[in-house]
Structure formats: C-alpha cells, structure tokens
CSV table of C-alpha atoms and ligand atoms in Angstrom, one decimal:
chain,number,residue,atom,x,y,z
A,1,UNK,CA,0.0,0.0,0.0
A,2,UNK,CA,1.3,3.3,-0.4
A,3,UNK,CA,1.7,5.5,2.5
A,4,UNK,CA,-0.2,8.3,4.0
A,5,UNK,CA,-0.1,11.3,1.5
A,6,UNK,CA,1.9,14.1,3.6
A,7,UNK,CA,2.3,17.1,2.2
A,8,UNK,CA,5.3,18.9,3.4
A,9,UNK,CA,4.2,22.6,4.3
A,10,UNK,CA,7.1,24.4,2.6
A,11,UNK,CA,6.2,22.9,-0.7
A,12,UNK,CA,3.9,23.8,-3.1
A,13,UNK,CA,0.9,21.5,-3.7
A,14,UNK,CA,0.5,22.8,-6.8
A,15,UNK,CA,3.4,20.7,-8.1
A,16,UNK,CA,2.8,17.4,-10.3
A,17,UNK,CA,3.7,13.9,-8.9
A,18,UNK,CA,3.8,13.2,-5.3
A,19,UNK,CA,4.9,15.1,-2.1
A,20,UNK,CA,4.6,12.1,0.5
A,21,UNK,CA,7.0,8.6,0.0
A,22,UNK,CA,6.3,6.4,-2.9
A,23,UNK,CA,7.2,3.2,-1.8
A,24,UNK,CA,8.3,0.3,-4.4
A,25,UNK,CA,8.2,-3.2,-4.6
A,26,UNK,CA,11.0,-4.3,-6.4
A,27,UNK,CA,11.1,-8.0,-7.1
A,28,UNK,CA,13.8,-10.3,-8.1
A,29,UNK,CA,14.3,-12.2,-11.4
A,30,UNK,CA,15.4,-16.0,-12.3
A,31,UNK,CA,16.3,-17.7,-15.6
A,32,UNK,CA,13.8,-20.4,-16.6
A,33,UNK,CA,15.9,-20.8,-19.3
A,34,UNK,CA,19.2,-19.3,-20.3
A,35,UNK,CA,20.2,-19.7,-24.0
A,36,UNK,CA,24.0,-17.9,-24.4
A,37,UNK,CA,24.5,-17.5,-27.9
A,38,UNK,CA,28.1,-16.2,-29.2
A,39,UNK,CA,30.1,-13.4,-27.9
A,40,UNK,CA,29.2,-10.5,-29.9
A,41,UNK,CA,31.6,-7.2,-30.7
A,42,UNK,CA,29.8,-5.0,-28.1
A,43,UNK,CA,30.7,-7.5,-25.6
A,44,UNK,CA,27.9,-8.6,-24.9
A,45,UNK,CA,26.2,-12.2,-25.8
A,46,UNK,CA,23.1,-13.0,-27.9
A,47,UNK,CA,20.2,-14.3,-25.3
A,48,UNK,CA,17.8,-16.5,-25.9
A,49,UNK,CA,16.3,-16.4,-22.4
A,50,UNK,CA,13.2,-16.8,-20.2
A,51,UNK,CA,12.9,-13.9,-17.4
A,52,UNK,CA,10.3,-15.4,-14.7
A,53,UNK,CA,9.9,-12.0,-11.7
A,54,UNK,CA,9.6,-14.0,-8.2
A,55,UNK,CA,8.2,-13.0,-4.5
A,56,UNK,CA,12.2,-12.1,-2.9
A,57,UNK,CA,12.1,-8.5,-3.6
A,58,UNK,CA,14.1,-5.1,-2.3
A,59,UNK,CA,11.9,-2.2,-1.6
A,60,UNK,CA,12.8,1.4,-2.5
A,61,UNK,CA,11.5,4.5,-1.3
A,62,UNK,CA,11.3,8.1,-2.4
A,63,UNK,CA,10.7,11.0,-1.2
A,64,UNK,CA,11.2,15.1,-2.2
A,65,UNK,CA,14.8,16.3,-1.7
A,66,UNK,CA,17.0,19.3,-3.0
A,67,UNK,CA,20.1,17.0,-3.9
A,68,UNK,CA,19.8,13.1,-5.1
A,69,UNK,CA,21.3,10.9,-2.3
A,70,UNK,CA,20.7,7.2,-1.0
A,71,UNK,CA,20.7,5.6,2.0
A,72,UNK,CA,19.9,2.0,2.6
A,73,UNK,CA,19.9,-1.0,4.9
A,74,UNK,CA,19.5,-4.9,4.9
A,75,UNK,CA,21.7,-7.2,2.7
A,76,UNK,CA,25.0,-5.6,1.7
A,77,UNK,CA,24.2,-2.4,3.4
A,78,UNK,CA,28.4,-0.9,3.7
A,79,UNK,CA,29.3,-2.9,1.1
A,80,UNK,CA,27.6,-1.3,-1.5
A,81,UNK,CA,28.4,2.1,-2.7
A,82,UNK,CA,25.8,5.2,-2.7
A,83,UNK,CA,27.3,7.6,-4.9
A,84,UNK,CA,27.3,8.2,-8.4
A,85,UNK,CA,28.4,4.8,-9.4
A,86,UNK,CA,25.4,2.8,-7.7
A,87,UNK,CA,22.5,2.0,-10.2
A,88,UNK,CA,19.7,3.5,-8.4
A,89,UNK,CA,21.5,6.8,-8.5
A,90,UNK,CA,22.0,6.1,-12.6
A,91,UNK,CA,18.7,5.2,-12.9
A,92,UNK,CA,17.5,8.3,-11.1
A,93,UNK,CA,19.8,10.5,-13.4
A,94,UNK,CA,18.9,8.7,-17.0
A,95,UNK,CA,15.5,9.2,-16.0
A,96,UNK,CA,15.4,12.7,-15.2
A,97,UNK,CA,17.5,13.5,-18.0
A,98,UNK,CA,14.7,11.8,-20.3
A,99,UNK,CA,12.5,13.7,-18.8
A,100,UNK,CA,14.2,17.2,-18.1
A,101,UNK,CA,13.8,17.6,-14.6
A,102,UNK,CA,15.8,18.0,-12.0
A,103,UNK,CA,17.1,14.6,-10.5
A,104,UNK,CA,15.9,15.2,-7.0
A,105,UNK,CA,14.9,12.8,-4.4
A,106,UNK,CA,15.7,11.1,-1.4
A,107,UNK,CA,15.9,7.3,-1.7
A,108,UNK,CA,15.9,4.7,0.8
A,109,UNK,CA,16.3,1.3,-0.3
A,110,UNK,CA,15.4,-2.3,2.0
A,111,UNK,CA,17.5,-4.8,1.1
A,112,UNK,CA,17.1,-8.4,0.5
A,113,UNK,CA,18.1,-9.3,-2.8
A,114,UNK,CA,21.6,-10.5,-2.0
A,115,UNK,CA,24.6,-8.9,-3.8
A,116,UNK,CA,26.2,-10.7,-7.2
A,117,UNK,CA,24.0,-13.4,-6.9
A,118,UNK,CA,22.4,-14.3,-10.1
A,119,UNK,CA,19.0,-12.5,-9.2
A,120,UNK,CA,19.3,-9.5,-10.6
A,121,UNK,CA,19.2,-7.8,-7.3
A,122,UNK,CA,21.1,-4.1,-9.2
A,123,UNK,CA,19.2,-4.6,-11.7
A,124,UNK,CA,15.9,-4.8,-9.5
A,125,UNK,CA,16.7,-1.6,-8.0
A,126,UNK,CA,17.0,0.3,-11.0
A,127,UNK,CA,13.9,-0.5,-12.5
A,128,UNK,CA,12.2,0.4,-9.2
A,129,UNK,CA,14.0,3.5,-8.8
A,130,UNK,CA,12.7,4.6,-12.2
A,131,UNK,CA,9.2,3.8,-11.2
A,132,UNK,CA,9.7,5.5,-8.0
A,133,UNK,CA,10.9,8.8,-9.5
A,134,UNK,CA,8.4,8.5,-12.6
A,135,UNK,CA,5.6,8.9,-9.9
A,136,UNK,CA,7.4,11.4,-7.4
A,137,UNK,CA,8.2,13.6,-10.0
A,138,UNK,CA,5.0,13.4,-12.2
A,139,UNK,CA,6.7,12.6,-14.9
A,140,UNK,CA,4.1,9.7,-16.2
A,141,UNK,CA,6.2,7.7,-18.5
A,142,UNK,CA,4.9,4.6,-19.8
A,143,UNK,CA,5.9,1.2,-18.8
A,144,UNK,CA,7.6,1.3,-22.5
A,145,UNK,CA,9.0,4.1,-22.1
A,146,UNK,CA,10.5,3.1,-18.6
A,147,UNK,CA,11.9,-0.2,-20.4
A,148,UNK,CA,13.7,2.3,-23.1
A,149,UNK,CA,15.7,4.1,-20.3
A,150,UNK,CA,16.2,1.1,-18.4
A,151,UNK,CA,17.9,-0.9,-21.6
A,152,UNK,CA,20.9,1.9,-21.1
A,153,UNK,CA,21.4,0.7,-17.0
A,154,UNK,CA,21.6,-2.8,-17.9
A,155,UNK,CA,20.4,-5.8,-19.7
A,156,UNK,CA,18.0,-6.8,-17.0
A,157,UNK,CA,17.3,-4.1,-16.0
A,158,UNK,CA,13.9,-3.5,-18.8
A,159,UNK,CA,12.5,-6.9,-17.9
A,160,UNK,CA,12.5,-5.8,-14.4
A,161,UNK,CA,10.0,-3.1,-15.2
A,162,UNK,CA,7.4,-5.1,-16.5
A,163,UNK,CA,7.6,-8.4,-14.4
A,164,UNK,CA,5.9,-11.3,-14.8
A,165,UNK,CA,7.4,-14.4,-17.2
A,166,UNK,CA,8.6,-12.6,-20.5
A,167,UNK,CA,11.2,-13.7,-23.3
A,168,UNK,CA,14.3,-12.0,-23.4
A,169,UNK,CA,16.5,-11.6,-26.6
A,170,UNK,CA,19.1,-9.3,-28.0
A,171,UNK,CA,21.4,-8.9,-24.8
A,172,UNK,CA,18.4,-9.6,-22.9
A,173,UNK,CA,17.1,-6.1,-22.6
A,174,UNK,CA,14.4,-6.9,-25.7
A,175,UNK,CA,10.9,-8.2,-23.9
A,176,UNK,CA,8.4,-9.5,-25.0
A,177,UNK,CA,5.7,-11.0,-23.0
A,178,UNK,CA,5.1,-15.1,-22.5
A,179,UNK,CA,1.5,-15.6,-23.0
A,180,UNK,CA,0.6,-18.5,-20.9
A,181,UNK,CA,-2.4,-19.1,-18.6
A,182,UNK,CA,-0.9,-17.4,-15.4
A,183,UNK,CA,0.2,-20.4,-12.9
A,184,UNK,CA,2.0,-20.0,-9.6
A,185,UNK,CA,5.5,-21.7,-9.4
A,186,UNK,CA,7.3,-22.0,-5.8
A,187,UNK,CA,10.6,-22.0,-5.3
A,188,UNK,CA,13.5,-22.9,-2.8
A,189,UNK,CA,16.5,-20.3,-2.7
A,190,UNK,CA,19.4,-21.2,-1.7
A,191,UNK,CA,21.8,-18.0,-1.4
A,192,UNK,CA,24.9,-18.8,-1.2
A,193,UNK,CA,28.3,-17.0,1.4
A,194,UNK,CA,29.3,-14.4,-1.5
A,195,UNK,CA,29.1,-13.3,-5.0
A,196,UNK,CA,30.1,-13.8,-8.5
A,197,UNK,CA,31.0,-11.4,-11.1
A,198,UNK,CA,28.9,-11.5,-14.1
A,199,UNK,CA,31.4,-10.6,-16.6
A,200,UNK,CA,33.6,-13.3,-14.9
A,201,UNK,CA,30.8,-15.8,-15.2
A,202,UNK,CA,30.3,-15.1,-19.4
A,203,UNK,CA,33.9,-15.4,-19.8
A,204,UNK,CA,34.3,-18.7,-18.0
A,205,UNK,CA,31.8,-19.9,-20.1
A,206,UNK,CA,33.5,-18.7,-23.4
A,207,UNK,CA,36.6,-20.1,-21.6
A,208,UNK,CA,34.7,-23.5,-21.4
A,209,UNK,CA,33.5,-23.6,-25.3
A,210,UNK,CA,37.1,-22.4,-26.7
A,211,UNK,CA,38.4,-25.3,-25.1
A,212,UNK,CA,35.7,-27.4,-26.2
A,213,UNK,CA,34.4,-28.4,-22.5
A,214,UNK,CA,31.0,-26.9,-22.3
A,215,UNK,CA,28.1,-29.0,-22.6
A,216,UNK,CA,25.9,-28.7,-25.3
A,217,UNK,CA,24.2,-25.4,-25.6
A,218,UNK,CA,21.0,-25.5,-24.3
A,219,UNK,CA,19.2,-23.9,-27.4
A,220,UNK,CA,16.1,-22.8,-28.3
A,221,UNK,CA,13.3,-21.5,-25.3
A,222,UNK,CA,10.8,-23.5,-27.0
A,223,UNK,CA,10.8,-26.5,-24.9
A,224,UNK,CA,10.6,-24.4,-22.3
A,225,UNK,CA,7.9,-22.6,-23.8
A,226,UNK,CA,5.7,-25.3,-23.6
A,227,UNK,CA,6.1,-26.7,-20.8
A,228,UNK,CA,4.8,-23.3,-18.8
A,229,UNK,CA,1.8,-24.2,-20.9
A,230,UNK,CA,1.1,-27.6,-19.6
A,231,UNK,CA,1.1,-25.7,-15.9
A,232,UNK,CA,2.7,-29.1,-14.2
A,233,UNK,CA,5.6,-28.7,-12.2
A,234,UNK,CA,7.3,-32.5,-13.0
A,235,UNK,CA,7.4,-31.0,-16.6
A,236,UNK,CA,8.6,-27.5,-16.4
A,237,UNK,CA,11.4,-28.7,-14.4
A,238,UNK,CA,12.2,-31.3,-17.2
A,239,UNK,CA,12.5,-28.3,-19.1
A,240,UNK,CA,14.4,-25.7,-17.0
A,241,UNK,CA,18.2,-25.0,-18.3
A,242,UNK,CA,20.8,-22.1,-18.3
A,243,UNK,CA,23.9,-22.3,-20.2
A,244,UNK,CA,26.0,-20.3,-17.4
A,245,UNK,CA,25.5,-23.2,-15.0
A,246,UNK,CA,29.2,-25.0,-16.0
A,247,UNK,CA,31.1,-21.5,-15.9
A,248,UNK,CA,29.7,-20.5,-12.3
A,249,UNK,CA,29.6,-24.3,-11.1
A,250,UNK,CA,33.7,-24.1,-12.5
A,251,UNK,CA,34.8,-20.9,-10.6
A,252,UNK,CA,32.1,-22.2,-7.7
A,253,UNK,CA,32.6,-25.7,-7.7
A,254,UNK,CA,30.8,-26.4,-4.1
A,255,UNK,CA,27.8,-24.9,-6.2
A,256,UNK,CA,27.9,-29.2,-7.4
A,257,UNK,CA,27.2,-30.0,-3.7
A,258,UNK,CA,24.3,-27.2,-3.7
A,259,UNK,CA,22.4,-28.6,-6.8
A,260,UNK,CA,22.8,-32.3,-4.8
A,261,UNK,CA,21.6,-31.7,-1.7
A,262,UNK,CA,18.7,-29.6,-3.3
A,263,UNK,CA,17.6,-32.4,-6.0
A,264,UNK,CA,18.7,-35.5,-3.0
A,265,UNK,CA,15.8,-33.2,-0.8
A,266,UNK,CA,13.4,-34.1,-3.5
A,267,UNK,CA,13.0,-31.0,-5.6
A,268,UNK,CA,11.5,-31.4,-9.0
A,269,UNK,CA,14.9,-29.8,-11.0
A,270,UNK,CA,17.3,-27.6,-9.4
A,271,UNK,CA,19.4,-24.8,-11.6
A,272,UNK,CA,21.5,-21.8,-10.9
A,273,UNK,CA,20.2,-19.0,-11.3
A,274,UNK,CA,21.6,-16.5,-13.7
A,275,UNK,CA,25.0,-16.6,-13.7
A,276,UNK,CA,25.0,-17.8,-9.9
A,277,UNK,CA,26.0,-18.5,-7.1
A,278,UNK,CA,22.5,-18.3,-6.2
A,279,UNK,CA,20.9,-22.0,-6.8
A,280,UNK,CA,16.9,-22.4,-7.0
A,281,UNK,CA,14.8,-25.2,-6.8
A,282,UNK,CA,11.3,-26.1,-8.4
A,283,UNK,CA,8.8,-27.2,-5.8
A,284,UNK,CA,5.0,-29.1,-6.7
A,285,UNK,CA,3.9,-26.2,-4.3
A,286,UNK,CA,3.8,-24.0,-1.7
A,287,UNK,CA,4.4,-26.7,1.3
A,288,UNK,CA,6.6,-28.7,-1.0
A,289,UNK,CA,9.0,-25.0,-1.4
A,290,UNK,CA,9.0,-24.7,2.7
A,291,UNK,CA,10.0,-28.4,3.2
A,292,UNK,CA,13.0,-28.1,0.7
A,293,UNK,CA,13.6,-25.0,2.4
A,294,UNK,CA,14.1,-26.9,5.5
A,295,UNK,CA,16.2,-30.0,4.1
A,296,UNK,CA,18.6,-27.5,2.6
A,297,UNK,CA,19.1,-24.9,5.5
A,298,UNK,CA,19.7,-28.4,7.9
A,299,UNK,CA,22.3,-29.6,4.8
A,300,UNK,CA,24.2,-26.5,5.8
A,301,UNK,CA,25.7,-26.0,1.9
A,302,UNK,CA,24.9,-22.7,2.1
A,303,UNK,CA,24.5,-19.0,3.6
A,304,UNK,CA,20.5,-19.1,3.8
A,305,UNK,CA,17.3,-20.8,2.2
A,306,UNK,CA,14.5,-18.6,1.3
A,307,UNK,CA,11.4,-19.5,-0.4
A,308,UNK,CA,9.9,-17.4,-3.2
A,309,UNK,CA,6.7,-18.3,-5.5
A,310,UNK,CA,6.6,-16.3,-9.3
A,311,UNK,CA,5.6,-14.7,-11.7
A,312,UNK,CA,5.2,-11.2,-9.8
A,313,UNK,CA,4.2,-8.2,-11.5
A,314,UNK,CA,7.7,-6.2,-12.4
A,315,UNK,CA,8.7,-3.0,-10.2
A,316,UNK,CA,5.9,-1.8,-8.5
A,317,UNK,CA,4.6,1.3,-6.4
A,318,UNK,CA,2.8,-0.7,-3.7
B,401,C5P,O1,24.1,-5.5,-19.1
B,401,C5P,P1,24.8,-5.7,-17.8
B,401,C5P,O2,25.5,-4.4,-17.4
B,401,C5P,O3,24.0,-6.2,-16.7
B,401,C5P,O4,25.9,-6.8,-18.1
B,401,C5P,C1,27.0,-7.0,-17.2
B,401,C5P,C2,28.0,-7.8,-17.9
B,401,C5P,O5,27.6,-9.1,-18.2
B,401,C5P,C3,28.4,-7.3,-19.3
B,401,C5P,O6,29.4,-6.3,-19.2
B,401,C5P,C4,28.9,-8.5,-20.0
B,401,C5P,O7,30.3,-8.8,-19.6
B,401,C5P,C5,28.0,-9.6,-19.4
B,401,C5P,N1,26.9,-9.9,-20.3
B,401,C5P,C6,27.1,-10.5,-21.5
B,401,C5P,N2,26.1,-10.8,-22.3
B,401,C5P,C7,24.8,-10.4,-22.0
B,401,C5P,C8,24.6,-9.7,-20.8
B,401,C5P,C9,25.6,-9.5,-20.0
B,401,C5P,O8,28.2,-10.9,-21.8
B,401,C5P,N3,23.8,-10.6,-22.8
C-alpha cells in the first residue's frame, strides 16, 4: 500500500507527482531458461532467455529532496556504494534526463536481494527507482518508455520493469511477454556466502566452449515454452536450463554439492540461477517449497534458504 499522502508545508501542492514517499516493490528475477548465444563485438552475448519476476524483492522509497542521495539497509548495506556509481543513483539521473527535470529525491532502499547473486538484485533496484521517480516527480512515462531508459542501466534491468514471465532476446534487454495461462511456481533459494561477477561468469563460459568443454548449448526456449503451458511442475522442471550453470559451477565448484543436496531433498529440478551463485529449486507447491527449504538450511551447503513463488508483476509502487 502506499503510504499516508503528507504534504510537506514548505512545498507547493501545486506541483505534479507526489509530495509524501512512494514506496516500491521491487522483485527479483530467475532464468527459466538461459540460452548464451556467441560473444558478440559489443561484448555482450546474444540471449535466448526466459525472465520469470519472483516474490524475494528489495523495496525502495522516495521522497522530495534538494540534492539526489541514497541511503539503505538490509543485505550488503556498507558494502555497497551510494554515490554516483550505484545503479539507483544512474537510474535516477537517466530518468530525469529523459524527462528534463531536476534529478531530486531522497531514496531509501530495504534490502534483500543479496549482492552478485544471479537474481538481478542491481538490476531490480534500477527499475524500481525509475518507477519510484516517474511517480514522485509526475513525470508519467509509460511502462515502454520506462523499459527504453532502463535498456541503457543494464540488460536486466527492462525486464525488471514489467515483471511477470517474458522472453528475453538481443542482450536480454528486448521483452516481450510469455502468454501462458498465469500459474503459480514456488521456489526454494538457496543463497549462497558471497558473490560472482557476471562478466567473470560469461567469460568462463566462453573459456569452457574455446576449449571445447561446455556442454551442449541448451538452445532454443521453446521446450521451455511449452512446458509453462502444460502448468505441471514434473514438466517444467524437465525443461528448465541455463547455459552459465558449468562456468559459475567451475569458478564455484561447491555450487555441485548445492544442486545435490537440493535435488537428494526431492525438488523437482534444481538450476543456478543467472550466472549464480544463487541456486533455486522447483517445488509441486507451496508446502513442497518450505520443506525443501528446511532439508537444505539443515544440509548446511549454504549462507541461507529462502522461499519465493513467481511470476510477480515487475517493479511496482505498492
Ligand atoms: O548489461 P549488464 O551491465 O547487466 O551486463 C553486465 C556484464 O555481463 C556485461 O558487461 C557482460 O560482460 C556480461 N553480459 C554478457 N552478455 C549479456 C549480458 C551481460 O556478456 N547478454
């Protein structure tokens, strides 16, 4: 919900967009499917990928301010940097530059999504910065045009503004909508004690094919496609896959033990998400996701277990 509407005396009501906090629900992303084409001359590899936005979220709130600054708390709180060089900040800027406004605000952000972890966690922020600052400034941009500033902060970072399950090509920052009868997926979480670089993670993996040990690639979404349209778990997890699972499982090879324990507690497929360390796990459902959770927290392979359920609507004033 969003909070009380508080006008602050000194300001003029007569401005557009809002004077009290807009707060924003800012929601994590997984792979159902990770298709890493070849290396391409911006640096960047072609996608073939399926974006599914789960329940784990950050949340990020703005409020009127002379200056831009951010403050936050939660997961990686001192370890992340708030100046200019921190996403939210960027996002804040590119936005108000589209617009032509002043970039003002205060921003708070919650943290849960854990740092360098395959979930998009950066990339999560961003997009709900530029929802946060589209409705405290009044600048009323589109969800489109909130995806075309967002494609310049990151790859992720436009699929993170919409939400939901959507097809990602390009680098990943072209979306396009999955149209399937919407079913609720739960999830185990397994978050692992640190980070991986993403960069790190797409070189390993071109490291792996020059020397001709990567598995096969694991092609074209379609499979994966229709399996979210027979709705049954056993079958979407026959069909889950991410080509950056051999490069972060070779510069994290306890990841290997992770994937075990979680399949050995009887989840339905277990992947890792993104380019990792982060590994989820398909449950049948809701009480299937918490027992998993369980096995895997008392298997002590990693930092924490979280449960999450998806698709969630993208970055969202709530
Ligand atoms: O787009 P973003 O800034 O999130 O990407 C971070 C890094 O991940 C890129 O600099 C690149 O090394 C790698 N990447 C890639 N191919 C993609 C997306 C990201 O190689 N499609």
């Amino acid at each position: 919900m969003t909070e009380a509407w508080r006008p602050d005396e000194d300001e003029e009501t007569s401005r557009r967009g809002a004077s009290g906090p807009v707060k924003v629900y800012a929601p994590a992303k997984i792979n159902l499917h990770l298709g890493v084409g070849p290396l391409r001359e911006d640096g960047y590899h072609e996608l073939h990928t399926v974006y599914h936005a789960i329940s784990l979220h950050d949340e990020l709130t703005a409020r009127r301010g002379d200056t831009l600054t951010l403050t936050m708390e939660g997961e990686g709180a001192g370890e992340l940097a708030l100046d200019g060089t921190n996403l939210i900040i960027r996002a804040a800027q590119a936005l108000a530059g589209y617009a032509g406004v002043p970039a003002h605000a205060r921003l708070h952000l919650r943290k849960q999504i854990p740092l360098a972890a395959g979930l998009a966690g950066g990339s999560a922020d961003a997009a709900a910065a530029l929802v946060a600052c589209d409705a405290l400034w009044g600048t009323g941009l589109t969800r489109d045009e909130l995806a075309e500033v967002a494609s310049g902060l990151g790859s992720d970072v436009p699929f993170l503004v919409f939400g939901g399950t959507a097809l990602g090509t390009g680098r990943g920052e072209a979306v396009s909508p999955v149209l399937v009868r919407p079913t609720t997926w739960h999830w185990a979480v397994a978050i692992a004690d640190g980070g991986l670089s993403t960069p790190k993670v797409y070189g390993e993996l071109d490291r792996l094919r020059d020397a001709g040990a990567a598995p096969l690639p694991v092609g074209s979404p379609d499979r994966l496609l229709g399996a979210l349209r027979q709705r049954d778990p056993a079958v979407l997890g026959a069909a889950l896959g991410n080509d950056l699972e051999p490069a972060a499982v070779s510069l994290w090879p306890e990841l290997t033990e992770v994937l075990a324990a979680g399949r050995g507690a009887g989840a339905l497929a277990g992947i890792v998400s993104g380019s990792g360390p982060t590994c989820v796990f398909l449950a049948a459902d809701a009480g299937h996701a918490e027992a998993l959770a369980r096995e895997l927290t008392a298997a002590d392979v990693c930092r924490v277990v979280r449960t999450a359920h998806g698709p969630v609507a993208g970055a969202r004033v709530g």
